[in-house]
XYZ file of C-alpha atoms in Angstrom:
346
model
C -17.895 0.059 13.790
C -18.595 -3.405 15.793
C -16.014 -2.062 18.710
C -17.923 1.399 19.295
C -21.416 -0.017 19.265
C -20.131 -2.618 22.126
C -19.088 0.217 24.357
C -22.018 2.215 23.564
C -24.262 -0.860 24.743
C -21.715 -1.425 27.816
C -21.799 2.249 28.805
C -25.648 2.147 28.515
C -26.284 -0.680 30.327
C -24.314 0.229 33.472
C -25.647 3.983 33.346
C -29.137 2.685 33.081
C -28.528 0.673 36.722
C -26.671 3.492 38.201
C -29.279 5.953 37.279
C -32.026 3.695 38.924
C -33.697 3.511 35.161
C -33.428 -0.341 35.103
C -32.436 -3.147 37.623
C -30.432 -5.985 37.421
C -28.758 -8.514 40.211
C -24.693 -8.790 40.247
C -24.345 -11.860 38.782
C -26.511 -10.694 35.882
C -24.726 -7.560 35.758
C -21.350 -9.361 35.895
C -22.533 -11.900 33.011
C -23.761 -8.564 30.681
C -20.119 -7.239 31.355
C -18.319 -10.393 30.748
C -20.301 -11.171 27.278
C -19.429 -7.368 26.027
C -15.895 -7.984 27.116
C -15.592 -11.516 25.384
C -16.725 -9.858 21.985
C -14.241 -6.959 22.318
C -11.455 -9.577 22.680
C -13.077 -11.454 19.230
C -12.666 -8.175 17.599
C -8.947 -8.158 18.167
C -8.310 -11.940 17.901
C -10.703 -13.576 16.152
C -10.050 -11.738 12.377
C -7.773 -14.809 11.309
C -10.731 -17.664 12.275
C -13.440 -19.197 10.058
C -15.536 -16.255 9.450
C -18.966 -18.520 9.779
C -17.478 -19.921 12.988
C -17.001 -16.156 14.215
C -20.260 -15.001 13.209
C -22.230 -17.750 15.099
C -20.088 -17.037 18.135
C -20.813 -13.251 17.947
C -24.300 -14.104 17.480
C -24.701 -16.182 20.175
C -23.116 -13.723 22.351
C -25.385 -11.035 21.060
C -28.415 -13.289 22.579
C -26.362 -13.307 25.823
C -25.960 -9.309 26.095
C -29.620 -8.631 25.200
C -30.937 -11.019 27.653
C -28.640 -9.874 30.604
C -28.870 -5.849 29.601
C -31.861 -3.963 31.985
C -31.563 -1.194 29.417
C -32.525 -2.802 26.517
C -30.003 -1.339 24.264
C -28.227 -4.854 23.820
C -30.649 -5.708 21.444
C -29.012 -3.077 18.598
C -26.087 -5.563 18.482
C -28.355 -7.747 16.444
C -27.966 -4.905 13.605
C -24.441 -6.214 13.568
C -25.230 -9.704 12.322
C -26.164 -8.823 8.449
C -23.563 -6.415 8.460
C -20.665 -8.444 9.480
C -22.329 -11.505 7.035
C -22.530 -9.343 3.993
C -18.769 -8.524 4.679
C -17.590 -12.218 5.598
C -20.236 -14.541 3.556
C -21.375 -12.483 0.869
C -24.120 -10.492 -0.449
C -26.685 -12.787 -0.210
C -25.739 -14.101 3.296
C -26.143 -10.802 4.296
C -29.601 -10.613 2.911
C -30.553 -13.719 4.423
C -29.313 -13.194 7.615
C -31.147 -9.684 7.739
C -34.162 -11.576 7.033
C -33.350 -14.302 9.534
C -33.061 -11.646 12.195
C -35.887 -9.717 11.465
C -38.174 -12.767 11.610
C -36.807 -13.504 14.726
C -37.560 -10.493 16.280
C -41.054 -10.893 14.930
C -41.267 -14.034 16.366
C -40.313 -13.012 19.574
C -42.903 -10.166 20.070
C -45.539 -12.696 18.512
C -45.271 -14.350 21.884
C -46.627 -11.099 23.451
C -50.535 -11.216 23.257
C -51.770 -7.983 21.529
C -48.338 -6.324 20.764
C -49.540 -5.107 17.428
C -51.685 -2.820 19.784
C -48.947 -1.673 21.699
C -47.510 1.455 20.585
C -43.994 1.030 22.000
C -43.771 -2.710 20.791
C -44.390 -1.505 17.119
C -42.204 1.577 17.494
C -39.050 -0.944 17.939
C -40.083 -2.841 15.524
C -40.105 -0.253 13.015
C -36.846 1.049 14.579
C -35.244 -2.433 13.876
C -36.361 -2.676 10.621
C -34.953 0.729 9.762
C -31.895 0.069 11.521
C -31.910 -3.427 9.333
C -32.043 -1.287 6.286
C -29.259 1.179 7.118
C -26.833 -2.121 8.137
C -27.418 -3.641 4.731
C -26.706 0.135 2.851
C -23.629 0.628 5.062
C -22.212 -2.791 4.080
C -22.503 -2.409 0.750
C -21.202 0.943 0.676
C -18.331 -0.373 2.717
C -17.897 -3.298 0.388
C -17.698 -1.717 -2.882
C -15.006 1.030 -1.264
C -13.395 -2.099 -0.020
C -13.269 -3.517 -3.502
C -12.118 -0.107 -4.958
C -9.372 -0.011 -2.402
C -8.005 -3.328 -3.952
C -8.369 -2.518 -7.025
C -6.037 0.607 -6.483
C -3.769 -1.576 -4.450
C -3.487 -4.119 -7.457
C -3.355 -0.904 -9.887
C -0.173 0.545 -7.718
C 1.556 -2.925 -7.120
C 1.232 -3.224 -11.251
C 2.757 0.266 -11.744
C 5.384 -0.662 -9.069
C 6.348 -3.841 -10.954
C 6.138 -2.371 -14.290
C 8.645 0.767 -12.979
C 11.224 -2.207 -11.694
C 10.847 -4.053 -14.567
C 11.722 -0.387 -16.898
C 14.346 0.540 -14.836
C 16.395 -2.341 -13.820
C 16.047 -4.903 -16.508
C 15.896 -1.836 -19.256
C 18.952 -0.686 -18.137
C 20.809 -3.976 -17.595
C 20.289 -4.696 -21.207
C 21.452 -1.212 -22.375
C 24.464 -2.263 -20.789
C 24.628 -5.744 -22.008
C 24.123 -3.912 -25.519
C 27.058 -1.559 -25.044
C 29.609 -4.248 -23.712
C 28.733 -6.682 -26.576
C 29.250 -3.749 -28.972
C 32.474 -2.753 -27.191
C 33.650 -6.502 -27.325
C 33.180 -6.990 -31.173
C 34.718 -3.921 -31.748
C 38.049 -4.468 -29.900
C 37.775 -8.430 -30.686
C 40.894 -8.203 -32.822
C 42.610 -5.015 -31.600
C 42.537 -5.780 -28.312
C 41.593 -8.994 -26.975
C 41.987 -8.602 -23.394
C 39.551 -5.232 -23.629
C 37.495 -7.392 -25.435
C 37.161 -10.126 -23.052
C 36.490 -7.693 -19.951
C 33.484 -6.239 -21.798
C 31.919 -9.775 -22.550
C 32.276 -10.455 -18.771
C 30.899 -6.857 -17.972
C 27.803 -7.990 -19.985
C 27.934 -11.413 -18.112
C 27.529 -9.388 -14.853
C 24.863 -7.352 -16.206
C 22.987 -10.195 -17.172
C 23.250 -11.602 -13.690
C 22.264 -8.440 -11.832
C 19.525 -8.487 -14.140
C 18.217 -11.826 -13.364
C 18.476 -10.972 -9.552
C 16.649 -7.651 -9.848
C 13.712 -9.588 -11.693
C 13.575 -12.107 -8.398
C 13.577 -9.391 -5.984
C 11.886 -7.025 -7.833
C 14.185 -3.959 -6.429
C 16.255 -1.671 -7.898
C 20.397 -1.776 -7.766
C 20.630 0.240 -4.523
C 20.345 -2.055 -1.295
C 18.329 -0.463 1.474
C 19.836 -2.651 4.238
C 22.511 -0.212 4.469
C 25.581 -2.413 3.059
C 25.690 -0.111 -0.437
C 25.899 3.281 0.040
C 24.526 6.012 -2.443
C 27.691 7.103 -3.459
C 28.938 3.670 -4.010
C 26.026 2.737 -6.044
C 26.128 5.480 -8.538
C 29.934 5.019 -8.911
C 29.531 1.304 -9.959
C 26.652 2.065 -12.242
C 28.736 4.759 -13.903
C 31.613 2.304 -14.242
C 29.292 -0.073 -16.914
C 28.890 2.619 -18.839
C 31.084 3.084 -22.236
C 30.819 7.134 -22.244
C 32.565 9.580 -19.739
C 30.505 9.443 -17.001
C 31.421 11.767 -13.715
C 29.949 11.296 -10.187
C 30.257 13.549 -7.226
C 28.275 12.524 -4.085
C 29.012 15.017 -1.411
C 26.788 15.451 2.350
C 25.592 12.776 5.087
C 23.414 9.632 3.457
C 22.587 8.641 6.748
C 19.673 11.416 7.368
C 17.851 9.992 4.187
C 15.735 6.766 4.275
C 16.157 4.089 1.877
C 13.544 4.346 -0.175
C 14.287 7.865 -0.849
C 17.978 7.025 -1.765
C 16.681 4.059 -3.968
C 14.234 6.555 -5.797
C 17.104 9.178 -6.755
C 19.140 6.231 -7.788
C 16.813 5.139 -10.144
C 16.228 8.523 -11.208
C 20.349 8.499 -12.079
C 20.141 5.039 -13.523
C 17.104 6.015 -15.684
C 18.696 9.423 -16.963
C 22.280 7.721 -18.060
C 19.875 5.166 -19.426
C 18.604 7.545 -21.902
C 21.572 9.430 -22.262
C 23.191 6.566 -23.698
C 20.251 5.404 -25.751
C 18.616 8.225 -27.016
C 20.932 11.090 -26.813
C 24.158 9.726 -27.888
C 25.752 11.692 -25.077
C 29.366 11.099 -24.603
C 29.941 12.879 -21.051
C 27.865 12.801 -18.357
C 27.851 14.747 -14.902
C 25.955 13.107 -11.832
C 25.758 15.107 -8.871
C 24.180 14.645 -5.336
C 23.799 16.624 -2.952
C 22.780 15.714 0.570
C 22.386 18.282 3.293
C 20.262 17.016 5.944
C 17.092 19.172 4.624
C 17.060 17.978 0.967
C 18.858 15.549 -1.531
C 19.749 16.894 -4.739
C 20.458 14.711 -7.536
C 21.513 16.504 -10.885
C 22.290 14.481 -14.097
C 23.659 16.586 -17.102
C 24.566 15.365 -20.107
C 25.739 16.739 -23.703
C 23.434 14.488 -25.846
C 20.869 15.545 -28.646
C 18.335 16.932 -26.228
C 14.430 16.240 -26.792
C 11.151 17.892 -26.327
C 8.634 17.563 -23.833
C 7.173 14.515 -24.421
C 6.651 12.405 -21.149
C 7.796 8.468 -21.876
C 7.223 5.603 -19.446
C 10.475 6.180 -18.218
C 10.352 9.693 -17.282
C 7.028 8.738 -15.611
C 8.233 6.492 -13.909
C 10.790 8.606 -12.655
C 8.499 11.232 -11.324
C 6.519 8.914 -9.444
C 9.182 6.924 -7.484
C 9.981 10.556 -6.254
C 6.449 11.641 -5.782
C 6.133 8.305 -3.529
C 8.559 9.603 -0.870
C 7.986 13.578 -0.883
C 10.020 14.518 -3.747
C 9.942 16.264 -7.025
C 11.494 15.654 -10.522
C 12.200 18.473 -13.188
C 13.521 18.297 -16.395
C 15.220 20.673 -18.929
C 16.118 19.746 -22.373
C 15.829 20.718 -25.799
C 16.677 19.555 -29.327
C 20.673 19.965 -29.532
C 21.223 21.622 -26.048
C 21.521 18.564 -24.475
C 19.578 17.529 -20.668
C 19.194 18.467 -17.298
C 17.646 16.087 -14.780
C 16.909 17.354 -11.229
C 15.587 15.041 -8.612
C 14.743 15.947 -5.291
C 13.897 13.760 -2.082
C 13.338 15.395 1.663
C 15.881 14.499 4.410
C 14.215 12.430 7.591
C 13.444 14.118 10.909
C 16.516 12.545 12.977
């Protein structure tokens, strides 16, 4: 808004001189253009400076522009003072600055004898009052919108953290439970297998701690681990039969898309082990460039159409990257999870 108004005042002031509507000396015109140039620079570099200081600097430049502008449009910049003050210093400051600007304008008019009988002066004052009302109203609406946007951003971040904790920590806890059960079962029959299961449980605990610290999934997006490798490593941590088959070119898909697919497979395997008592699971991923399709099929007990937090988290992750999720399941018929994500335009 401020940048648009600066440009408008600049064009109006220069046009007034070119069209002969007003006259100004060359130094005055140069000062007028220079002051507006400084204001434009402040919009770009002054956002991280102290708010009160920057508002005072802007107000001083507004006065300079209004004095140097022969067309009279520079006075409209004073409307920005309460608008900016509302955002940077708060609602009360915005109202106070609006009152101060109005008092300054009235004081300036009072220096002209009989101004209240001059229809043009009265009209300018009324227009300025209307402008102040609109500026405060716009600031109020924009401030509320900014608050709502911040609340939505916080809610989205909370949802992301909840998904990460559920997907990563929940997955690792399931694996730890599986490996500890395996270790207990083989403690006397096969001590070596029991020891390996216990070591795998420790590794899963370590990975869970890393995931909590980073709040990311098991699929690294820095290119060091592929989807195929991540899925194979994850499948090896389960005691049920898991077959993994990945075909296609992963380079046509970005990190977030592949991560969403990984989490879909992670949640599907965890559910198959924890809830469906599956003994056989097939994980197939086909990446054909235009679309990547992940299909996880298990022979477990199946379930009804009730959607829990895990399924909802899968769907949200996929939708964030433009993907989709479909689940086909029925009691006693196993479950088939299909997740798709679009490829990039490389």
